[in-house]
Every structure is written in structure tokens, then in C-alpha cells.
Short mmCIF file of C-alpha atoms in Angstrom, two decimals:
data_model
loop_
_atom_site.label_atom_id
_atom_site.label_comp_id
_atom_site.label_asym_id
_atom_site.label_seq_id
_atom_site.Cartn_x
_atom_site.Cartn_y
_atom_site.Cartn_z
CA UNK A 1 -17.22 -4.77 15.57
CA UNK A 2 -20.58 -3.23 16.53
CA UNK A 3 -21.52 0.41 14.92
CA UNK A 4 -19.72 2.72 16.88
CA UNK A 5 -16.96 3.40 14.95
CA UNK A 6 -15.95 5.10 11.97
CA UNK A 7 -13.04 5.37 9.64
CA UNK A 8 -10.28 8.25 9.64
CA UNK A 9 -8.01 8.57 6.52
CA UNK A 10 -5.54 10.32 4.79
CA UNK A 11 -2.80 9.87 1.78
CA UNK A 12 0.31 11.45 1.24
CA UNK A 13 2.33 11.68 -2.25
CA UNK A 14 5.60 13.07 -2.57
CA UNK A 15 8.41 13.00 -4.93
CA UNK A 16 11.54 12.10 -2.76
CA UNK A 17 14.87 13.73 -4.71
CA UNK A 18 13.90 11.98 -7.81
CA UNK A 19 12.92 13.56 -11.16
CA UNK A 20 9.85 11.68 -11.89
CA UNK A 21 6.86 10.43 -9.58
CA UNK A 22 6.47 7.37 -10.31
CA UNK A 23 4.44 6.38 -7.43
CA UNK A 24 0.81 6.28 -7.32
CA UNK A 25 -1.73 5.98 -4.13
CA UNK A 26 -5.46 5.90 -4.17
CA UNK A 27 -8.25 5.68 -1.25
CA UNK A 28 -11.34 5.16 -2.54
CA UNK A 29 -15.14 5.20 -0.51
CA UNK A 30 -17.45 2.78 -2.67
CA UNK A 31 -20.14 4.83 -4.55
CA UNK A 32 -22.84 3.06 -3.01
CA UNK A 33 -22.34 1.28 0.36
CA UNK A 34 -21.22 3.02 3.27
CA UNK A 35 -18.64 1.65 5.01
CA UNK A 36 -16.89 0.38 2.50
CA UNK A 37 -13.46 1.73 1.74
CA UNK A 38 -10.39 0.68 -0.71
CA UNK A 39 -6.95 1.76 -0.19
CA UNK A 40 -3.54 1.44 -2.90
CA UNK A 41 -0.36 1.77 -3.48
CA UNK A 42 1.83 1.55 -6.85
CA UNK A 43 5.37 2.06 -7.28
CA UNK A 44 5.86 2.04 -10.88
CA UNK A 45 9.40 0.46 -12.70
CA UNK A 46 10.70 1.63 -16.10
CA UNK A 47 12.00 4.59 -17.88
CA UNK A 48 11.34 8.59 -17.38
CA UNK A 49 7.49 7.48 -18.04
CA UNK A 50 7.36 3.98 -18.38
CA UNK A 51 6.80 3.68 -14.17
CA UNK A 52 4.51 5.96 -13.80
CA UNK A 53 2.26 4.88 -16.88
CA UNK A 54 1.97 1.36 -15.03
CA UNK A 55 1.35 2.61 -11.64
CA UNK A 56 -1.52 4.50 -13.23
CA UNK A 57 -3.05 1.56 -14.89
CA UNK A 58 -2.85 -0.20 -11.20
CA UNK A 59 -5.17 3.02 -9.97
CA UNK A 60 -7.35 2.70 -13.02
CA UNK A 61 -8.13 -0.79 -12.91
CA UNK A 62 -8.51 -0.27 -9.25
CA UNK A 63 -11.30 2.34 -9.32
CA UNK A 64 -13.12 0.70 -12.25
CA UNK A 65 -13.03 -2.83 -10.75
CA UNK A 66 -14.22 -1.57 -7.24
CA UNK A 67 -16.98 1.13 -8.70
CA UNK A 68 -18.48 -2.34 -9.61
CA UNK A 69 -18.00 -4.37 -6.90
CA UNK A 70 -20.97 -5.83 -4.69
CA UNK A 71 -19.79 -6.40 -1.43
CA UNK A 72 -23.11 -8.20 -0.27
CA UNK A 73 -22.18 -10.69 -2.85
CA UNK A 74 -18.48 -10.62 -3.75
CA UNK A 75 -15.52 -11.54 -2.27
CA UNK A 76 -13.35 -8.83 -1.54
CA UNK A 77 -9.81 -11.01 -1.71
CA UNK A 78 -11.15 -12.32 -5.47
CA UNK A 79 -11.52 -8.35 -6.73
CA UNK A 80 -8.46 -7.76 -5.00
CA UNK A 81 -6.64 -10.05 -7.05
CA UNK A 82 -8.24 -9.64 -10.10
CA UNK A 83 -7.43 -6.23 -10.12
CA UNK A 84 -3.43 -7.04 -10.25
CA UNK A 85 -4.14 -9.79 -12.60
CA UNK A 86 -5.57 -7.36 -15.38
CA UNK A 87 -3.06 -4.24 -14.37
CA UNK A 88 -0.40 -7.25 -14.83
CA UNK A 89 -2.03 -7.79 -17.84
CA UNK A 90 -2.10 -4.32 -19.50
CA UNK A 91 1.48 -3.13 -18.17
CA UNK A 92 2.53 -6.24 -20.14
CA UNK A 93 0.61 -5.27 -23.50
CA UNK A 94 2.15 -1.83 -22.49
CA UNK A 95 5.32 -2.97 -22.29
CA UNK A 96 4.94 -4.27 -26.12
CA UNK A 97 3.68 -1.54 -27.83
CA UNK A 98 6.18 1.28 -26.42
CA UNK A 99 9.15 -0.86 -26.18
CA UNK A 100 10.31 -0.15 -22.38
CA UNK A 101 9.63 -2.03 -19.60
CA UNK A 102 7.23 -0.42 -17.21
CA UNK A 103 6.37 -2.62 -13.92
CA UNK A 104 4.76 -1.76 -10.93
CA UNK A 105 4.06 -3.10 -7.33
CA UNK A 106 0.96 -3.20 -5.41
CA UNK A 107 -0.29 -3.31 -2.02
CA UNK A 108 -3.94 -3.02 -1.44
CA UNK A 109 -6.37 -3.20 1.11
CA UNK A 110 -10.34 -3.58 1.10
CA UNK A 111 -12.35 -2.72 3.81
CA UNK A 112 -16.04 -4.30 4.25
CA UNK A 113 -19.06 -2.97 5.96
CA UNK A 114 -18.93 -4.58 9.66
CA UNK A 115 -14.98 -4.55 9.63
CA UNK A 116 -13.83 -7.42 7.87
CA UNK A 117 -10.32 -6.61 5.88
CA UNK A 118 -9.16 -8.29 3.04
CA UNK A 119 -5.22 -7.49 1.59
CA UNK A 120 -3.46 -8.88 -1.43
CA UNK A 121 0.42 -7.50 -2.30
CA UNK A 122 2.94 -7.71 -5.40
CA UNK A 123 6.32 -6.72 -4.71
CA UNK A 124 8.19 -4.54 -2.39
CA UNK A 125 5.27 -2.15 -1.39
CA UNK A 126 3.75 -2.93 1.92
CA UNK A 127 0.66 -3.33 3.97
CA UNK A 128 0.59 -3.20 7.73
CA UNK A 129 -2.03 -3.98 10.12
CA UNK A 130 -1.31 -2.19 13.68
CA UNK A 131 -2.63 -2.49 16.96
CA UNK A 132 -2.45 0.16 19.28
CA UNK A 133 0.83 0.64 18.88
CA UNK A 134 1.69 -3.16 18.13
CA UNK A 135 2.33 -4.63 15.23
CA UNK A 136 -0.26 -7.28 14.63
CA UNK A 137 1.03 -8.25 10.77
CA UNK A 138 2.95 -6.82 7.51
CA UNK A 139 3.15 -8.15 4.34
CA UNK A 140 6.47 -9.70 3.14
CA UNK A 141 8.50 -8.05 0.22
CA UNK A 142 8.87 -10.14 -2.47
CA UNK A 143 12.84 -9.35 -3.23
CA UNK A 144 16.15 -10.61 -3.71
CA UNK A 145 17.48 -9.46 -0.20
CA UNK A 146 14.05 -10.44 1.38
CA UNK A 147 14.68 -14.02 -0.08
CA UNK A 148 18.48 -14.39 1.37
CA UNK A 149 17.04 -13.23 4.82
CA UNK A 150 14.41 -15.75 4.57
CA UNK A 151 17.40 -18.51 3.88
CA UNK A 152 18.96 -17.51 6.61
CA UNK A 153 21.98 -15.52 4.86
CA UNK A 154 21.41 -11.94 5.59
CA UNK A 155 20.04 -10.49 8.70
CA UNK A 156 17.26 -7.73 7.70
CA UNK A 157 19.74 -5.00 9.51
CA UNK A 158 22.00 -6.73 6.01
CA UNK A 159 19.43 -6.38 3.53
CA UNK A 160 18.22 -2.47 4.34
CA UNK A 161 21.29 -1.46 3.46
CA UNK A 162 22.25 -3.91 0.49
CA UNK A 163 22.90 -2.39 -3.22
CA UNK A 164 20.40 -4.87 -4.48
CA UNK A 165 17.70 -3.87 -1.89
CA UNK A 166 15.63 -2.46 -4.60
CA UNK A 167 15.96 -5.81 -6.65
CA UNK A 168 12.23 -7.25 -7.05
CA UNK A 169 11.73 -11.46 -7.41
CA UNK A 170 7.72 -10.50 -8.37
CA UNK A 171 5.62 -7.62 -9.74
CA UNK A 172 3.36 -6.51 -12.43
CA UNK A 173 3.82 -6.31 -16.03
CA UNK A 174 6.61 -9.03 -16.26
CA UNK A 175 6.90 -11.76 -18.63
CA UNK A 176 5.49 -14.41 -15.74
CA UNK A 177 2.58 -14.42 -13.53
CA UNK A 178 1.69 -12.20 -10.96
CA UNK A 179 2.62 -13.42 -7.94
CA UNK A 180 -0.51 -11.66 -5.36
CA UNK A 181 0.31 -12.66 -1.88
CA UNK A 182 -3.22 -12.39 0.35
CA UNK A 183 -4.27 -11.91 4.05
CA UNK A 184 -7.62 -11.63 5.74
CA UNK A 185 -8.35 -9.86 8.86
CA UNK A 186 -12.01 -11.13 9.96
CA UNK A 187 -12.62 -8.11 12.29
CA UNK A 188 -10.66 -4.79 12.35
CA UNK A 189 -11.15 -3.54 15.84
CA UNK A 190 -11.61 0.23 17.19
CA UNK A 191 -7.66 1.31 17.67
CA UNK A 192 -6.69 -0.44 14.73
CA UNK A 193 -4.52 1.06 11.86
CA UNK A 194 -4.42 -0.14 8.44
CA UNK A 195 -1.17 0.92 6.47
CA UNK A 196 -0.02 0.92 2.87
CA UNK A 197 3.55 2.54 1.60
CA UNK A 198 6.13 2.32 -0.77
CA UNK A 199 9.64 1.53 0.04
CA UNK A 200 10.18 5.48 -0.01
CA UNK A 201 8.89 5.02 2.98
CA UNK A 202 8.89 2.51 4.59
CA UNK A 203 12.56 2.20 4.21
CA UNK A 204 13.57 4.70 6.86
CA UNK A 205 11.31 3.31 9.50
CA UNK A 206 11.25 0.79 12.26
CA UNK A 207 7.65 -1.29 13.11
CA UNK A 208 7.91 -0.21 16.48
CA UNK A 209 8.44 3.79 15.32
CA UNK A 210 5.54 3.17 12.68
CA UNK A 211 3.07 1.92 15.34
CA UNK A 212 4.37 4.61 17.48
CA UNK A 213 3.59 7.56 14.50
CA UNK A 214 0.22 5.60 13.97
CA UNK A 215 -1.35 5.05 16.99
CA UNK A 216 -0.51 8.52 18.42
CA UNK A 217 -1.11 10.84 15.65
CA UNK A 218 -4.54 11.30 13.51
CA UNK A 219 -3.92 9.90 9.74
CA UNK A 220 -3.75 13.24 8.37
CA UNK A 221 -0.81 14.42 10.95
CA UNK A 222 0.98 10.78 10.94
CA UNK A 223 0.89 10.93 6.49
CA UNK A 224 2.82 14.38 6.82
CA UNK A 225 4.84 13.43 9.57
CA UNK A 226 6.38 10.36 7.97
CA UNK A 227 6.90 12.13 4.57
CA UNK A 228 8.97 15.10 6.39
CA UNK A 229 11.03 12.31 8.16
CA UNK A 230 11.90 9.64 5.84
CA UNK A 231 12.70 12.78 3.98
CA UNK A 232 15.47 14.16 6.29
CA UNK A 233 16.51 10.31 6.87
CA UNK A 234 16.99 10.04 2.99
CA UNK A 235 19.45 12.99 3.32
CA UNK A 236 19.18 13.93 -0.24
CA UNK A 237 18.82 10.06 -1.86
CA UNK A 238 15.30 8.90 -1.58
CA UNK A 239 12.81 7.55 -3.87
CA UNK A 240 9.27 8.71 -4.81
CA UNK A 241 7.04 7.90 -1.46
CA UNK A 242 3.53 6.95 -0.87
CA UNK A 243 1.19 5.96 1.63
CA UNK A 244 -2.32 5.58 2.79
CA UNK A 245 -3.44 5.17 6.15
CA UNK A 246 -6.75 4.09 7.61
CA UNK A 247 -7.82 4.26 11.32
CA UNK A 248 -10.66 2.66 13.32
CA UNK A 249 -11.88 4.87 15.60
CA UNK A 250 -14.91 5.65 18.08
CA UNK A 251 -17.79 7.11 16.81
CA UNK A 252 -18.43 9.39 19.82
CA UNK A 253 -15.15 10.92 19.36
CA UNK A 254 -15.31 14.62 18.96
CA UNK A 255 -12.91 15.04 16.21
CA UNK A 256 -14.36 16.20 12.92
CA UNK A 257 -15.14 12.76 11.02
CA UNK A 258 -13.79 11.89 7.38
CA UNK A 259 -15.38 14.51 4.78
CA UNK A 260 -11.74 15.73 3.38
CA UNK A 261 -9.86 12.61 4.12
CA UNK A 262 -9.98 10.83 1.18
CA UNK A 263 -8.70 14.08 -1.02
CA UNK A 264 -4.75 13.03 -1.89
CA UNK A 265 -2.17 14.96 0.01
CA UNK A 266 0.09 16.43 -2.25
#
């Protein structure tokens, strides 16, 4: 991708009908090489604070790790994953002392200078990598209906609306190992639309209506437009939702670039 471009993004955080947030999301421009951009997404497990706690420690090991991270010399998919290896790691020692059992998904993306994108996933929290309007690749949820659609038992029409939808076969802070499912993109391209969300979200939304929202809104608009409508489409049940969105667009485009995109939506 030559140097024409630049990156558009937004976040949006909202509690759903439930009590507690226990979602976290986190886009983050590296402190000292342009171009260079970090998006999250935790959906914490466990208890009236348990959840949140570990979704936290997924944005605080994220910031730390990627405050240090050299992309000139490191390899994005390696910090990726190290950073759910040690939030696995400290939910779990977590877990111990307080005696409840906080988990937490993650879906992250890192963006290098020159538009390589490297993504590594935990759980039911997605990434999605659009097009235009198409659907070029999404992550796969690692759950219990996810698995019976893979066997061929339940169509994924089925498994939205199962009881045990929100059933998780990997995440952090269990007793085994992380499971960190990876994906490399070797060039983002101008018109291209990196996504991550929660099941809050994504939940109440097509590919085809997601590329749709993406590709013809700004990040800003498209963040508050799928909050207000997987709100109304939860009609009074849904979770906490989350997402972060990043866009490749031209440079010569008039539109204001990113000053007060990467300030959270709340």
C-alpha cells in the first residue's frame, strides 16, 4: 500500500440491559512510530466483578506489552500472543486469590507501518476483515454451538439462537492453555475495514449488514449506529457490547483525519 492513506477509527462501549460492564475495548496509536495502531476487545466471565477485573488485565497487558513493542524488529503475531498468554496467566493467579472465576475473551488486531495486519483471537469475540462491502475473513468462535456447526449438526441459523450459545470451549484465565487462534493480512488495502466486537454485538448482525454499516458509514457514525441497533434488536435482553473499528482510507480525502478517534465512545 503506497502512502496515501491514512487510518479512521472509533470505539464504542455500552452496557446492554445488564448490571455490570464487563466488557472492555481499547485502540491504541504506538507512542513512537506512526502508523502503527492496536485495536482490542475483552468480554470478561465471572461474578458482579470478577469479568470485568479480567477484561481489564487483557487492556493492561495490552498497553504495556505494545508501549514496548519495536515494530522494525518484532513480530507483531508473537506480541499478539504473548499478550493473551500473560493476561491468561494473571486472570488465572486472579482467579486463586479471590476465589471466583473471572475469564475473559480476546480479539485483537495490530496494524504495521506500510499496512501489514496481524490478528490473534480467544473465544467468542470477533475480528473481521471487510472489503468494500465484502467480507474478505472473520475469525471463528471458539464455542460449544460453533463446534456442533462445524460437525455438521447445527446450522449457524441453529446455533444463534441456542441456550448454550454463550457456552465458550476456550478463553483466558482457565485451568488449560490459551487457545490464540492467528491470521495475517500482508497488505490492508485503501477501502478496507478492520473490525473487533463482542457477541453483544455481533450477535444481532448479519456479514452482509456489517459490511453494509462499514463500508458506508465513517467509524465514528457506523460504532453508534450498531450500538443503537443491536440495542433495539436485543429488545430488552442483551449483553454488555463492544467494538472497535478501523478504516483505510485516502489521504486526499477531505474529511477531518483521526485526532479524536482513538478517545473511547461511551
Amino acid at each position: 500500500m503506497d502512502h496515501g492513506y491514512r487510518l479512521s477509527a472509533a470505539t464504542g462501549l455500552h452496557k446492554g440491559d445488564r448490571e455490570y460492564q464487563q466488557d472492555q475495548v481499547g485502540l491504541f496509536a504506538h507512542p513512537r512510530v506512526t502508523g502503527c495502531v492496536m485495536g482490542v476487545v475483552a468480554d470478561g466471565m465471572g461474578g458482579r466483578t470478577g469479568g470485568r477485573k479480567a477484561s481489564d488485565q487483557v487492556l493492561l497487558t495490552a498497553r504495556q506489552l505494545f508501549e514496548r513493542f519495536s515494530p522494525e524488529s518484532e513480530d507483531a503475531t508473537s506480541i499478539l500472543r504473548q499478550i493473551g498468554q500473560e493476561a491468561h496467566l494473571v486472570i488465572k493467579l486472579t482467579a486463586i486469590a479471590a476465589e471466583q472465576e473471572p475469564h475473559s475473551t480476546m480479539a485483537a488486531f495490530l496494524i504495521n507501518p506500510g499496512g501489514e495486519c496481524h490478528w490473534v483471537h480467544t473465544g467468542d469475540s470477533r475480528l473481521y476483515h471487510f472489503r468494500g462491502n465484502q467480507l474478505v475473513r472473520r475469525t471463528k468462535d471458539q464455542s460449544y454451538v460453533q463446534a456442533l456447526v462445524d460437525q455438521g449438526e447445527m446450522t449457524p441459523e441453529e446455533a444463534s439462537v441456542h441456550p448454550k450459545s454463550n457456552v465458550l470451549l476456550h478463553c483466558l484465565g482457565t485451568e488449560e492453555e490459551a487457545r490464540l487462534d492467528k491470521h495475517y493480512i500482508p497488505q490492508l488495502q485503501i477501502g478496507d475495514t478492520l473490525l473487533a466486537c463482542s457477541d453483544g454485538l455481533w450477535h444481532y448482525f448479519t456479514d452482509e449488514e456489517l459490511g453494509s454499516v462499514l463500508h458506508s458509514l465513517q467509524p465514528r457514525e457506523a460504532s453508534e449506529f450498531l450500538i443503537e441497533k443491536a440495542r433495539s434488536r436485543a429488545m430488552g435482553g442483551g449483553d454488555n457490547l463492544s467494538i472497535a473499528i478501523v478504516k483505510v482510507e485516502p489521504l486526499a480525502d477531505s474529511r477531518p483525519a483521526v485526532g479524536s478517534a482513538f478517545a473511547p465512545l461511551r
